[in-house]
Coordinates of C-alpha atoms in Angstrom, one line a residue:
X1 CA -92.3 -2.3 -15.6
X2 CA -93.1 -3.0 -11.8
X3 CA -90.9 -6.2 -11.7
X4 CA -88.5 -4.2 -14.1
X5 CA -88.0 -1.3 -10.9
X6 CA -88.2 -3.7 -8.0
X7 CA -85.5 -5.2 -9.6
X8 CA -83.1 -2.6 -10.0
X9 CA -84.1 -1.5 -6.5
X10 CA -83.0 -4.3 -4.8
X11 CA -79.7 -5.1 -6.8
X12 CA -79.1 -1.5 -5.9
X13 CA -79.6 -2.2 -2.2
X14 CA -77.8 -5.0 -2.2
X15 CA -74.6 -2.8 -3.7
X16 CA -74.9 -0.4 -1.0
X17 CA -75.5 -3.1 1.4
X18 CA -72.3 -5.1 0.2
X19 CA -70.1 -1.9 0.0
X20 CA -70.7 -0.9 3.7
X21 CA -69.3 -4.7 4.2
X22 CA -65.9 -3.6 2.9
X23 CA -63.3 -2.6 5.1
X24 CA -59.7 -1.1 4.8
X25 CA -56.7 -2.4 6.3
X26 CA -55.7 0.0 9.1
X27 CA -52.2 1.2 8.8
X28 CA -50.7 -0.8 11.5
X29 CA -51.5 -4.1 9.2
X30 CA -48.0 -3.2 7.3
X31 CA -46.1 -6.3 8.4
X32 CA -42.2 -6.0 9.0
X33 CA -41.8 -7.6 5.4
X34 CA -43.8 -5.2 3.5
X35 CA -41.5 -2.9 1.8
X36 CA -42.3 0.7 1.8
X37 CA -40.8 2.5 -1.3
X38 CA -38.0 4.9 -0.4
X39 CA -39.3 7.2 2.4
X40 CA -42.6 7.5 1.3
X41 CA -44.9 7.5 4.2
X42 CA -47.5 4.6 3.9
X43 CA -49.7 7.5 6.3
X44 CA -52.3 8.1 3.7
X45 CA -53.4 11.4 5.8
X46 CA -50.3 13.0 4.3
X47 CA -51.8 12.9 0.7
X48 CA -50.2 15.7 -1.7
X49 CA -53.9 16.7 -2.9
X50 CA -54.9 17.6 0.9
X51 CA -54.0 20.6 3.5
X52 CA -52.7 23.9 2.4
X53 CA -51.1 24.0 -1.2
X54 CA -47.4 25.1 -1.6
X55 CA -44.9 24.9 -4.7
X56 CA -43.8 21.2 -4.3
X57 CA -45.5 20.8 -0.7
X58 CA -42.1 22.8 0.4
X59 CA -43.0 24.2 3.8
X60 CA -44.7 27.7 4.8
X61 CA -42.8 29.8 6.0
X62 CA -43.7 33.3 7.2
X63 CA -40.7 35.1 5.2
X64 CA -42.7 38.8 5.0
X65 CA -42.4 40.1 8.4
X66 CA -41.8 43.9 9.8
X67 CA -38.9 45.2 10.3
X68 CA -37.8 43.7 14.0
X69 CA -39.6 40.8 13.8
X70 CA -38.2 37.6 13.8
X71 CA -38.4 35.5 11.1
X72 CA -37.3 31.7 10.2
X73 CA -33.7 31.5 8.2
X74 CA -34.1 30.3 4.9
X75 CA -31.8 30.2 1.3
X76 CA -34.4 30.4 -1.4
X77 CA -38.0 31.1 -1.5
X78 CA -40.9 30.8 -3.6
X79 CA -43.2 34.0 -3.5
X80 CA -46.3 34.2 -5.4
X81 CA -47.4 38.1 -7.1
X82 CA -51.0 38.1 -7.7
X83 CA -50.9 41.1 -10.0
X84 CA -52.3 41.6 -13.3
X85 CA -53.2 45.2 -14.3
X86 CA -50.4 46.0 -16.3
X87 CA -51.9 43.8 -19.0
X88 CA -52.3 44.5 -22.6
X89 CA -54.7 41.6 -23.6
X90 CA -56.2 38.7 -21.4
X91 CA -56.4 39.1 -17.7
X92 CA -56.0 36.3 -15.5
X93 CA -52.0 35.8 -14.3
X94 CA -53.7 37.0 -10.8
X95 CA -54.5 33.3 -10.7
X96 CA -51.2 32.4 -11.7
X97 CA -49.2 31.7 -8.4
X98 CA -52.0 29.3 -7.4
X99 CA -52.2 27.5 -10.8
X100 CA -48.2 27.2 -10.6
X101 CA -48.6 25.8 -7.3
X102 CA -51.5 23.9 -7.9
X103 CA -49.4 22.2 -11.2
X104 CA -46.5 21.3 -8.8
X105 CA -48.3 18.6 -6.4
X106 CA -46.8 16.0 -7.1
X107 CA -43.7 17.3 -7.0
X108 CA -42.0 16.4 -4.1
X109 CA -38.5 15.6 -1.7
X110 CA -39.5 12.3 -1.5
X111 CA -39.8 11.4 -5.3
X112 CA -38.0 14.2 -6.2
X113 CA -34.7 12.7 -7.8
X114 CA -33.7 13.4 -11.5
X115 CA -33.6 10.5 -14.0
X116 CA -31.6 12.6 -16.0
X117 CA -28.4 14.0 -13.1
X118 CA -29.9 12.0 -9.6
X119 CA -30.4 15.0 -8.4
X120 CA -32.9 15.9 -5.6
X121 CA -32.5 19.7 -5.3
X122 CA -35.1 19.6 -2.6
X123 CA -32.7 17.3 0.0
X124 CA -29.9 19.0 -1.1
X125 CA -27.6 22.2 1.2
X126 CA -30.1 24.8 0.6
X127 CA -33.3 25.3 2.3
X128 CA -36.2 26.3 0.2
X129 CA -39.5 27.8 1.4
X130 CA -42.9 28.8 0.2
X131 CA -43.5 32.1 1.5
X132 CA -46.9 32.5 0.0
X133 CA -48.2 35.2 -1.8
X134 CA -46.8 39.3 -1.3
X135 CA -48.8 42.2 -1.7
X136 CA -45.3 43.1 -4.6
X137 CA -43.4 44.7 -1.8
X138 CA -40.4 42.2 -1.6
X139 CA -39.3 41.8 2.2
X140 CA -36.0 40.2 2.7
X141 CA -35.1 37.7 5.2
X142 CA -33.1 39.3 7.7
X143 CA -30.2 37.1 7.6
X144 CA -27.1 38.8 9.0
X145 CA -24.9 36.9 6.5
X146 CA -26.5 36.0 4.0
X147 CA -29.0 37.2 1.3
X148 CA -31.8 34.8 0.3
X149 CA -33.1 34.4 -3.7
X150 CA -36.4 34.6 -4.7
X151 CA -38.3 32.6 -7.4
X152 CA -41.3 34.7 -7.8
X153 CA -44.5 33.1 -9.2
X154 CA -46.3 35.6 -11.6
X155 CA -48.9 37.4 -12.0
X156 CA -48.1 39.4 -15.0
X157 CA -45.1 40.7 -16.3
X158 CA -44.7 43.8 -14.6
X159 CA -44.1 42.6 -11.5
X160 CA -40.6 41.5 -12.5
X161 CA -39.9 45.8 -12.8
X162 CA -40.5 45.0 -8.9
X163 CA -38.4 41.3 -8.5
X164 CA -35.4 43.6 -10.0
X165 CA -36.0 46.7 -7.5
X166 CA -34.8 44.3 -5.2
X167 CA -32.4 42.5 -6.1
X168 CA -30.7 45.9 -7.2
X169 CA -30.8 46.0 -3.2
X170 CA -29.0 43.5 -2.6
X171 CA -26.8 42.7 -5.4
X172 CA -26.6 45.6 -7.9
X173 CA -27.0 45.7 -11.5
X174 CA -27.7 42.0 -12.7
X175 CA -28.0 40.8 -16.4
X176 CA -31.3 39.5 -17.7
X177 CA -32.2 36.9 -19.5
X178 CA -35.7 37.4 -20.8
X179 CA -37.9 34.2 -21.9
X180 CA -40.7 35.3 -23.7
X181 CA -42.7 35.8 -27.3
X182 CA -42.2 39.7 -26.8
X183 CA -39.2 42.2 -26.3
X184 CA -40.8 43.9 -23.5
X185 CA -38.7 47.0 -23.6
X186 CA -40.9 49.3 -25.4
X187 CA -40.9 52.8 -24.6
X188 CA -44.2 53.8 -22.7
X189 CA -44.4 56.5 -24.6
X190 CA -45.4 54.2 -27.6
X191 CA -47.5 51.4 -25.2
X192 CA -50.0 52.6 -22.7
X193 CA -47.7 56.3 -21.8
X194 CA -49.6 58.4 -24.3
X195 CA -52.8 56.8 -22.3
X196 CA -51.7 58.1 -19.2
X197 CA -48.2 58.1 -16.8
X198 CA -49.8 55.0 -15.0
X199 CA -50.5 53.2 -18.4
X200 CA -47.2 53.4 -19.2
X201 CA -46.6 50.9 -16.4
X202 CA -47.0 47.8 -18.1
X203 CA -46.2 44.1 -19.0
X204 CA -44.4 45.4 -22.5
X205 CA -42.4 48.5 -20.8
X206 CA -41.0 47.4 -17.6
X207 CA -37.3 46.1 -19.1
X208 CA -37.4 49.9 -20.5
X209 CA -38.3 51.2 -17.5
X210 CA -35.7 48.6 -15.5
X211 CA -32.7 49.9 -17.7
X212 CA -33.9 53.8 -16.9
X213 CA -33.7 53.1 -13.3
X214 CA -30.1 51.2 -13.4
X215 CA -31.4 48.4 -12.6
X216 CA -30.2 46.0 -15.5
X217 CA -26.9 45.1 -17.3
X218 CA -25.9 46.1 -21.0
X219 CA -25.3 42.2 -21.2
X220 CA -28.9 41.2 -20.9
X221 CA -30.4 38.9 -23.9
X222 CA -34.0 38.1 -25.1
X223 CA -34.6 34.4 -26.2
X224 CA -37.9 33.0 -28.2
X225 CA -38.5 36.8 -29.4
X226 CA -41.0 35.9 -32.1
X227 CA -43.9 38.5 -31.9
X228 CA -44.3 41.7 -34.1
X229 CA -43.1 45.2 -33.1
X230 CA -44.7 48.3 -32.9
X231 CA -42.1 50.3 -34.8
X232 CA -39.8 48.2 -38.0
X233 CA -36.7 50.1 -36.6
X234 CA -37.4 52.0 -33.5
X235 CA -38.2 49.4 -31.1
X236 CA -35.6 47.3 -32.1
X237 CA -32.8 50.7 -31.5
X238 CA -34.5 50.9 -28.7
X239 CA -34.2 47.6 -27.9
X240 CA -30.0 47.7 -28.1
X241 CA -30.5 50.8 -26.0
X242 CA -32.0 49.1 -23.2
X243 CA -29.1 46.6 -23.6
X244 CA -30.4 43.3 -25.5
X245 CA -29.3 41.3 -27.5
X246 CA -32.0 38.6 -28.9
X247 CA -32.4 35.1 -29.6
X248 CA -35.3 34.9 -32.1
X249 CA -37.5 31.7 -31.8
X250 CA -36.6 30.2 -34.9
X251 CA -33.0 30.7 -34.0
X252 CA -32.9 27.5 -32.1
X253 CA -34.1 25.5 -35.7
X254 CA -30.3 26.7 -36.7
X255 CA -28.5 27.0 -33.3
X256 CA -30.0 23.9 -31.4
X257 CA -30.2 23.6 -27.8
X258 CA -26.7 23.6 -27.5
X259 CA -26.5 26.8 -29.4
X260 CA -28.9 28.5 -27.8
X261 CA -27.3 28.0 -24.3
X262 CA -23.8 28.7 -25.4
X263 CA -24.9 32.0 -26.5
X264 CA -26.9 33.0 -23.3
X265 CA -24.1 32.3 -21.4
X266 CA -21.7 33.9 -23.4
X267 CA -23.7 37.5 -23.2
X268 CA -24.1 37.1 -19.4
X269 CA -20.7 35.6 -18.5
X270 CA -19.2 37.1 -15.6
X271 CA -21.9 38.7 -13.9
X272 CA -25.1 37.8 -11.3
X273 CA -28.3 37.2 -13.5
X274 CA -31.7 37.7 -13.2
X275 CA -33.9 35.0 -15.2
X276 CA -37.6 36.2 -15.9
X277 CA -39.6 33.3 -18.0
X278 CA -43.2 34.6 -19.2
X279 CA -45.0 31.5 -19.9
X280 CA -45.8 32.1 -23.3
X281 CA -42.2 31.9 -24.5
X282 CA -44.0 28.6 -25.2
X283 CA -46.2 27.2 -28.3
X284 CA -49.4 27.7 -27.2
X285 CA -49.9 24.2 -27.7
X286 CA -47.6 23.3 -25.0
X287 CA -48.8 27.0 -22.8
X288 CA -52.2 27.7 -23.8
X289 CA -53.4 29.7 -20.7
X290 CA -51.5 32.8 -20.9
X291 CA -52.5 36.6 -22.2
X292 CA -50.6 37.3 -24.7
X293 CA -50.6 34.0 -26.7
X294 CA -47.9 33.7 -30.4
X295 CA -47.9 30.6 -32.3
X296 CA -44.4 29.4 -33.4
X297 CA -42.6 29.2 -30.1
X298 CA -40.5 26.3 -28.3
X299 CA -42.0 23.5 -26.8
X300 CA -41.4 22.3 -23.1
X301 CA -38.7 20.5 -23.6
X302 CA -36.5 22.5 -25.6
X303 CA -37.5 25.1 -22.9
X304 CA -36.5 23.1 -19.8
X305 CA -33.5 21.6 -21.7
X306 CA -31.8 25.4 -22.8
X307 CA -32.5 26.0 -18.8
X308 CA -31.0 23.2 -17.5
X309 CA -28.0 24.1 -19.7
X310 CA -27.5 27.2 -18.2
X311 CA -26.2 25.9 -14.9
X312 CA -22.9 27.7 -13.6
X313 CA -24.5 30.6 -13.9
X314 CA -25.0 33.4 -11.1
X315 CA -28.9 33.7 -11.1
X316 CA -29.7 35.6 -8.1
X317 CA -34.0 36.0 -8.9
X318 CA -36.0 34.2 -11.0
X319 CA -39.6 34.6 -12.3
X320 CA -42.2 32.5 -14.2
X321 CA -44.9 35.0 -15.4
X322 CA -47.8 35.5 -17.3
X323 CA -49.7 31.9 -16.0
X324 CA -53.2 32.9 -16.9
X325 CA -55.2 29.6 -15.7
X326 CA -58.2 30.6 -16.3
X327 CA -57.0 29.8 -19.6
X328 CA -55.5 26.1 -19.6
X329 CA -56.9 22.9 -21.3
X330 CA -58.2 19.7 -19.5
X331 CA -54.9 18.7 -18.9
X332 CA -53.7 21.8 -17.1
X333 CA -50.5 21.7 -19.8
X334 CA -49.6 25.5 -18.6
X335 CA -49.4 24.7 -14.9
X336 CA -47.8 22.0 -15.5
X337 CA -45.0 23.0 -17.4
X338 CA -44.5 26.7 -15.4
X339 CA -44.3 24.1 -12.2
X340 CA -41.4 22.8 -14.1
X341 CA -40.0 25.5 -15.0
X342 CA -39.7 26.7 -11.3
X343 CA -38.4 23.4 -10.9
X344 CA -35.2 24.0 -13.6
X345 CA -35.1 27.9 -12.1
X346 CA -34.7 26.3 -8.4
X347 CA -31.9 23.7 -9.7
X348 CA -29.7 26.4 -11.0
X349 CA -29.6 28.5 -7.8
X350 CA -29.1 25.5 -5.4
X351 CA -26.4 24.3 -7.7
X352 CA -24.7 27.4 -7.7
X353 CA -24.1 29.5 -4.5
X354 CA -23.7 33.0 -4.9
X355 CA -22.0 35.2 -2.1
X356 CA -23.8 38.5 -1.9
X357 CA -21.5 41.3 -1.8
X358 CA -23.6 42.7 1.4
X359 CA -21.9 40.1 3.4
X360 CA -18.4 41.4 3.1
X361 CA -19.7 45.5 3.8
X362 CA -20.9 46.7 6.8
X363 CA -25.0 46.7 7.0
X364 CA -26.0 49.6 4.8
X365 CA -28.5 52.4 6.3
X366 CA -32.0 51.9 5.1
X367 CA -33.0 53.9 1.7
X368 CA -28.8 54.9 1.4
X369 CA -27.6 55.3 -2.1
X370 CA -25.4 53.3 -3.5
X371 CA -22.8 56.2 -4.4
X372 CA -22.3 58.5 -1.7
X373 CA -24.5 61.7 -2.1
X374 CA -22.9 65.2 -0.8
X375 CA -26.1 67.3 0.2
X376 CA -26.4 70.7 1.8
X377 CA -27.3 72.0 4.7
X378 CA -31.8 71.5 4.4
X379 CA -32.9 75.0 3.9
X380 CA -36.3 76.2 5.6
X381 CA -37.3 79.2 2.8
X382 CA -40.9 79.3 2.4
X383 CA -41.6 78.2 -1.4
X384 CA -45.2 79.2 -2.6
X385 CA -47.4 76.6 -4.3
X386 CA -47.8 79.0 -7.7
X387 CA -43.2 78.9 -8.1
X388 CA -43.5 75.3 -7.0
X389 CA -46.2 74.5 -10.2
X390 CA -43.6 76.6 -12.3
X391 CA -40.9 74.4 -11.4
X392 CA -42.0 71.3 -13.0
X393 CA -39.2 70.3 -15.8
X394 CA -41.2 72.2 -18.7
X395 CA -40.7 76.0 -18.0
X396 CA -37.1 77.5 -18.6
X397 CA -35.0 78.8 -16.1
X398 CA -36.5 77.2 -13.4
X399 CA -35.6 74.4 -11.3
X400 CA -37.3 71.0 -11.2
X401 CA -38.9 70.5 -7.6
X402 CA -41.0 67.7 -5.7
X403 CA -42.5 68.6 -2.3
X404 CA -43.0 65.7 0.2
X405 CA -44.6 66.6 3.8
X406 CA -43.6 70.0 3.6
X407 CA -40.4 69.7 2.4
X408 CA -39.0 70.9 -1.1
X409 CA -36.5 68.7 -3.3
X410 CA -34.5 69.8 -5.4
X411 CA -34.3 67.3 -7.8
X412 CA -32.9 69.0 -11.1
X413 CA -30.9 66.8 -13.9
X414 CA -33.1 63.6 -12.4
X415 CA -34.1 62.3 -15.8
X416 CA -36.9 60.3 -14.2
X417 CA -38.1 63.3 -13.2
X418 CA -38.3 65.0 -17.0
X419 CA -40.6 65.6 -18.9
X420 CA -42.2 62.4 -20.5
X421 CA -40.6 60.3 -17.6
X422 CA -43.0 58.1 -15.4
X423 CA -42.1 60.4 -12.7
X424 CA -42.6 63.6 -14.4
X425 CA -46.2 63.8 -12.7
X426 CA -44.8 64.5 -9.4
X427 CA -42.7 67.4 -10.8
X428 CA -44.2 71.1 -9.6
X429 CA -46.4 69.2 -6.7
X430 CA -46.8 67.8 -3.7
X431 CA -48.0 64.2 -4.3
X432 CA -48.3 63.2 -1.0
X433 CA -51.7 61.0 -1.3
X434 CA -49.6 59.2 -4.3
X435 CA -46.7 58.2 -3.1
X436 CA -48.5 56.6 -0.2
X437 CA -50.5 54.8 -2.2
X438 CA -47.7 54.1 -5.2
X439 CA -50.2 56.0 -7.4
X440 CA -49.0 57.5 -10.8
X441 CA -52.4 59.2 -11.5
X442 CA -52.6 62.7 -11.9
X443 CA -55.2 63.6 -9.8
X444 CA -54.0 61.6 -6.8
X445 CA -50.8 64.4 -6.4
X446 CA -52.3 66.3 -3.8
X447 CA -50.9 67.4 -0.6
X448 CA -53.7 66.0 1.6
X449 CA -53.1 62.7 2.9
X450 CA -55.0 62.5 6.1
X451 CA -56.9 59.2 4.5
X452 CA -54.2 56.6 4.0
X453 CA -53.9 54.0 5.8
X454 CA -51.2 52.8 8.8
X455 CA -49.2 51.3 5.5
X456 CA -49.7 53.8 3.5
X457 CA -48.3 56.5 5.3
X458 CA -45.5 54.9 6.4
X459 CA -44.8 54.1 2.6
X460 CA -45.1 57.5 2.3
X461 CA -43.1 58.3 5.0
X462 CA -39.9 55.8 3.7
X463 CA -40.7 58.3 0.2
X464 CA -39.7 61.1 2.7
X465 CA -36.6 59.3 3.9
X466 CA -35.6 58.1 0.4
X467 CA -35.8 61.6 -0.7
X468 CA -33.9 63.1 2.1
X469 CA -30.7 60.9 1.7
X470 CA -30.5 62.0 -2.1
X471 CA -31.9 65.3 -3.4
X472 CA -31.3 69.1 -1.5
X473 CA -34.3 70.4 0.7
X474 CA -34.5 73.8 -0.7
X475 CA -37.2 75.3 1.2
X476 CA -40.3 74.4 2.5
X477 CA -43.7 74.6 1.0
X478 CA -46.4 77.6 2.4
X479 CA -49.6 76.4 3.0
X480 CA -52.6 76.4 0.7
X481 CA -53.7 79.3 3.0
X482 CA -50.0 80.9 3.1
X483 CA -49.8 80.8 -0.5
X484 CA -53.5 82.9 -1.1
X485 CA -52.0 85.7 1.1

C-alpha cells in the first residue's frame, strides 16, 4: 500500500511539475501568414463569456436618463423588465432578462450573418443598444427626429400593459399580435379582480385592460392559443370584444407556416404593430422554463420561421415574456430559443424603418391628450371629505370625483373610473400615497403623502399634471380638520 501511494504521489508531482513547463504562445506569435477568420479578434481577453453581459454583447448604453440629460442616440434598444408579480402560477420571469441575455452570448456582429438571407442585422443602418434593465417606467431617447423601438426582455406578462403605454406615446393605437398558449384578455373581474382591484392586474388581463385604455387596435390577433378558458362562451365574446382574432395552435397542422403568416399579416395590414411573444407559445419541450407551461404547442422552428415571415410589417415594440430560468433544462433550451427570438423580433424592425408620426408635429406638451380637451376655468369651492366619499360612481345623482393635492376632478362618464373598473378605487378619495407609489390597494388611498420618496412624489406630482390637462377642477378638498367643523 506504501509503494502503491508513493507511487501515485510522485506521478502526480511529476503532472503538476510538467504542466507548469507549458507555455502559451503570446499573441504577437501570429505570423503575417496566419489567417484570422473574418474580423474576429485573435485577442482572447475579449472572450464573449467575460465582462458585463448584454443581449448579443451589443453595447451599454445609458438610454434611461432624466429629463434634460443627455443621452447617447440610438435606433433600437434592448430593455430588460424584471417583473413578476402579476403571475398566476410559477414565479421566476424576474430572472428572465438575464437568462435571455445570458442565452444570446454567442451571438454576435462578428459571426452574426444569416445562412439563410446573409444578413447581419447587427452591422446593418440601425444602431442597436442594450440599455439594461428599467424599473417598467419606459424613458424615451430624446431624439429630436426620431423615435427609437424597444425590444423589451420580460419578466412576466404584464409588463407588456406597460411596453404599449408607451408606444401609445409615441405612435398611437398599434395592432397586436399575441404569441402565446393563453388569450390573455380575460376580464379581471373573472381572474384575480374579485381578489382585489390590484389582483386584477395580471399576466391573463392586461390585453383587456390595453383595449379599455385605447391602447390597442380592433385588428390585433392571438397565435398558438391552445390553453383552456375560464368561461365556454364568455371569454371567447370577450375576446372579439377586445379585438382578436385567433390562430389556435393546431391551426398551423392545417395552415402551415405559410398559412399562418399570411393570415397575421392579413389582420394587421396597414397599421404599426406591436409583437408580444410569451415564451411558452412553445412546447414545453422546446421552452420548459416558463410559468404557465401547455403541452401541444409549436416548436422553435416553426416559431422563428412564422416570425421571420412576417417581415414588411410595421412593428414598432416587441416583447419576449414569461422566461422563467429558474426553470430550464441542462441545456438552457428556453434561453436559448427566447435569445433567438429577440434575434427574429430585431430583424424585422431593422429591416423595416418606420417614420413616427411625432416627427412631422410639433413636440407635444408633456402628459397633453391626444384630442384636444376644452376645460373650464379651475374652481376653488371647498368640497368636504363626507360629499367627496358620496361621489364615488355608486351613489345616484352624484358626480364621480378624484382629489389629487387638494384639488377635485371631476371626472364623470370616465369608464375607468366606474364602478368595477381598475380605477374605481380612487373614485370618492384622495389617493395621494397611491398614485405616488402606482398602488391600486385600498388602503393606500389616503391623502397623506409626506413618506414617499423624491420619485415617488414627483410621480405623484406628473398624476397632478396628467389630471389637470384632462378632467375640470371643481373645487378643492377641506381639510380633515375643515371637514369635522
Amino acid at each position: 500500500m506504501l509503494n502503491t501511494l508513493s507511487l501515485t504521489a510522485s506521478i502526480a508531482a511529476f503532472a503538476i511539475a510538467d504542466a507548469r513547463d507549458i507555455s502559451f504562445p503570446s499573441l504577437s506569435g501570429f505570423t503575417s501568414d496566419q489567417a484570422v477568420m473574418g474580423i474576429i479578434s485573435p485577442d482572447i481577453t475579449q472572450a464573449k463569456f467575460g465582462g458585463l453581459t448584454t443581449y448579443a454583447n451589443l453595447p451599454y448604453v445609458h438610454c434611461l436618463a432624466q429629463d434634460g440629460e443627455e443621452v447617447e442616440k440610438f435606433d433600437i434598444a434592448i430593455l430588460g423588465a424584471p417583473f413578476d408579480t402579476g403571475v398566476t402560477a410559477r414565479p421566476g420571469a424576474r430572472f428572465g432578462p438575464s437568462g435571455i441575455r445570458r442565452g444570446s452570448q454567442r451571438i454576435e456582429a462578428g459571426a452574426g450573418w444569416s445562412i439563410y438571407t446573409g444578413q447581419n442585422i447587427f452591422v446593418d443602418w440601425a444602431k442597436i443598444v442594450d440599455c439594461g434593465d428599467a424599473p417598467l417606467t419606459f424613458l424615451t431617447n430624446s431624439g429630436d427626429f426620431t423615435v427609437p423601438r424597444i425590444v423589451t426582455l420580460g419578466g412576466d406578462h404584464t409588463t407588456t400593459l406597460s411596453a404599449l403605454r408607451s408606444t401609445n406615446e409615441h405612435w398611437g393605437p398599434v395592432s397586436v399580435i399575441h404569441f402565446d398558449s393563453h388569450i390573455d384578455t380575460w376580464d379581471p373581474k373573472v381572474l384575480g379582480g374579485g381578489i382585489s382591484h390590484y389582483a386584477g392586474v395580471n399576466h391573463g388581463t392586461f390585453l383587456h385592460i390595453a383595449h379599455e385604455e385605447g391602447l390597442i387596435r380592433n385588428t390585433s390577433i392571438h397565435a398558438g392559443i391552445r390553453a383552456p378558458v375560464t368561461r365556454p362562451k364568455g371569454d371567447v365574446r370577450n375576446d372579439v370584444r377586445c379585438g382578436f382574432e385567433m390562430i389556435r395552435a393546431r391551426d398551423l397542422d392545417r395552415l402551415g407556416v405559410a398559412g399562418v403568416v399570411e393570415a397575421l399579416k392579413k389582420r394587421v395590414a396597414g397599421t404599426k404593430v406591436y409583437i408580444s411573444v410569451d415564451i411558452d407559445v412553445l412546447d414545453p419541450a422546446f421552452a420548459p422554463a416558463t410559468g404557465t407551461a401547455e403541452v401541444g404547442g409549436w416548436t422553435t422552428r416553426e416559431l422563428l420561421s412564422i416570425l421571420d415571415g412576417l417581415e414588411g410589417l410595421q412593428v414598432v415594440g416587441a416583447d419576449v415574456v414569461e422566461v422563467a430560468p429558474i426553470y430550464d433544462n441542462p441545456g438552457e433550451t428556453t434561453v436559448l430559443a427566447a435569445a433567438e427570438v429577440v434575434r427574429s423580433l430585431l430583424t424585422l424592425m431593422v429591416n423595416k424603418p418606420v417614420q413616427a408620426e411625432v416627427t412631422e408635429q410639433p413636440k407635444k406638451e408633456r402628459f397633453a391628450p391626444k384630442e384636444p380637451v376644452t376645460l373650464n376655468q379651475p374652481k376653488d369651492d371647498p368640497i368636504s371629505r363626507e360629499h367627496l366619499a358620496k361621489c364615488d360612481g355608486t351613489n345616484e345623482g352624484y358626480p364621480t370625483l378624484v382629489a389629487i393635492k387638494g384639488d377635485v376632478f371631476d371626472v364623470t362618464g370616465k369608464e375607468t373610473y366606474a364602478p368595477g373598473k381598475g380605477y374605481h378605487v380612487f373614485a370618492g378619495k384622495e389617493p395621494n400615497r397611491a398614485l405616488g407609489m402606482s398602488s391600486l390597494k385600498p388602503e393606500d388611498c389616503v391623502s397623506d403623502f409626506s413618506t414617499l420618496s423624491e420619485t415617488e412624489t414627483k410621480t405623484l406630482n406628473d398624476w397632478h399634471t396628467f389630471f389637470s390637462k384632462r378632467y375640470n377642477i371643481v373645487g378643492r378638498l377641506q381639510s380633515e380638520a375643515e371637514s369635522r367643523i
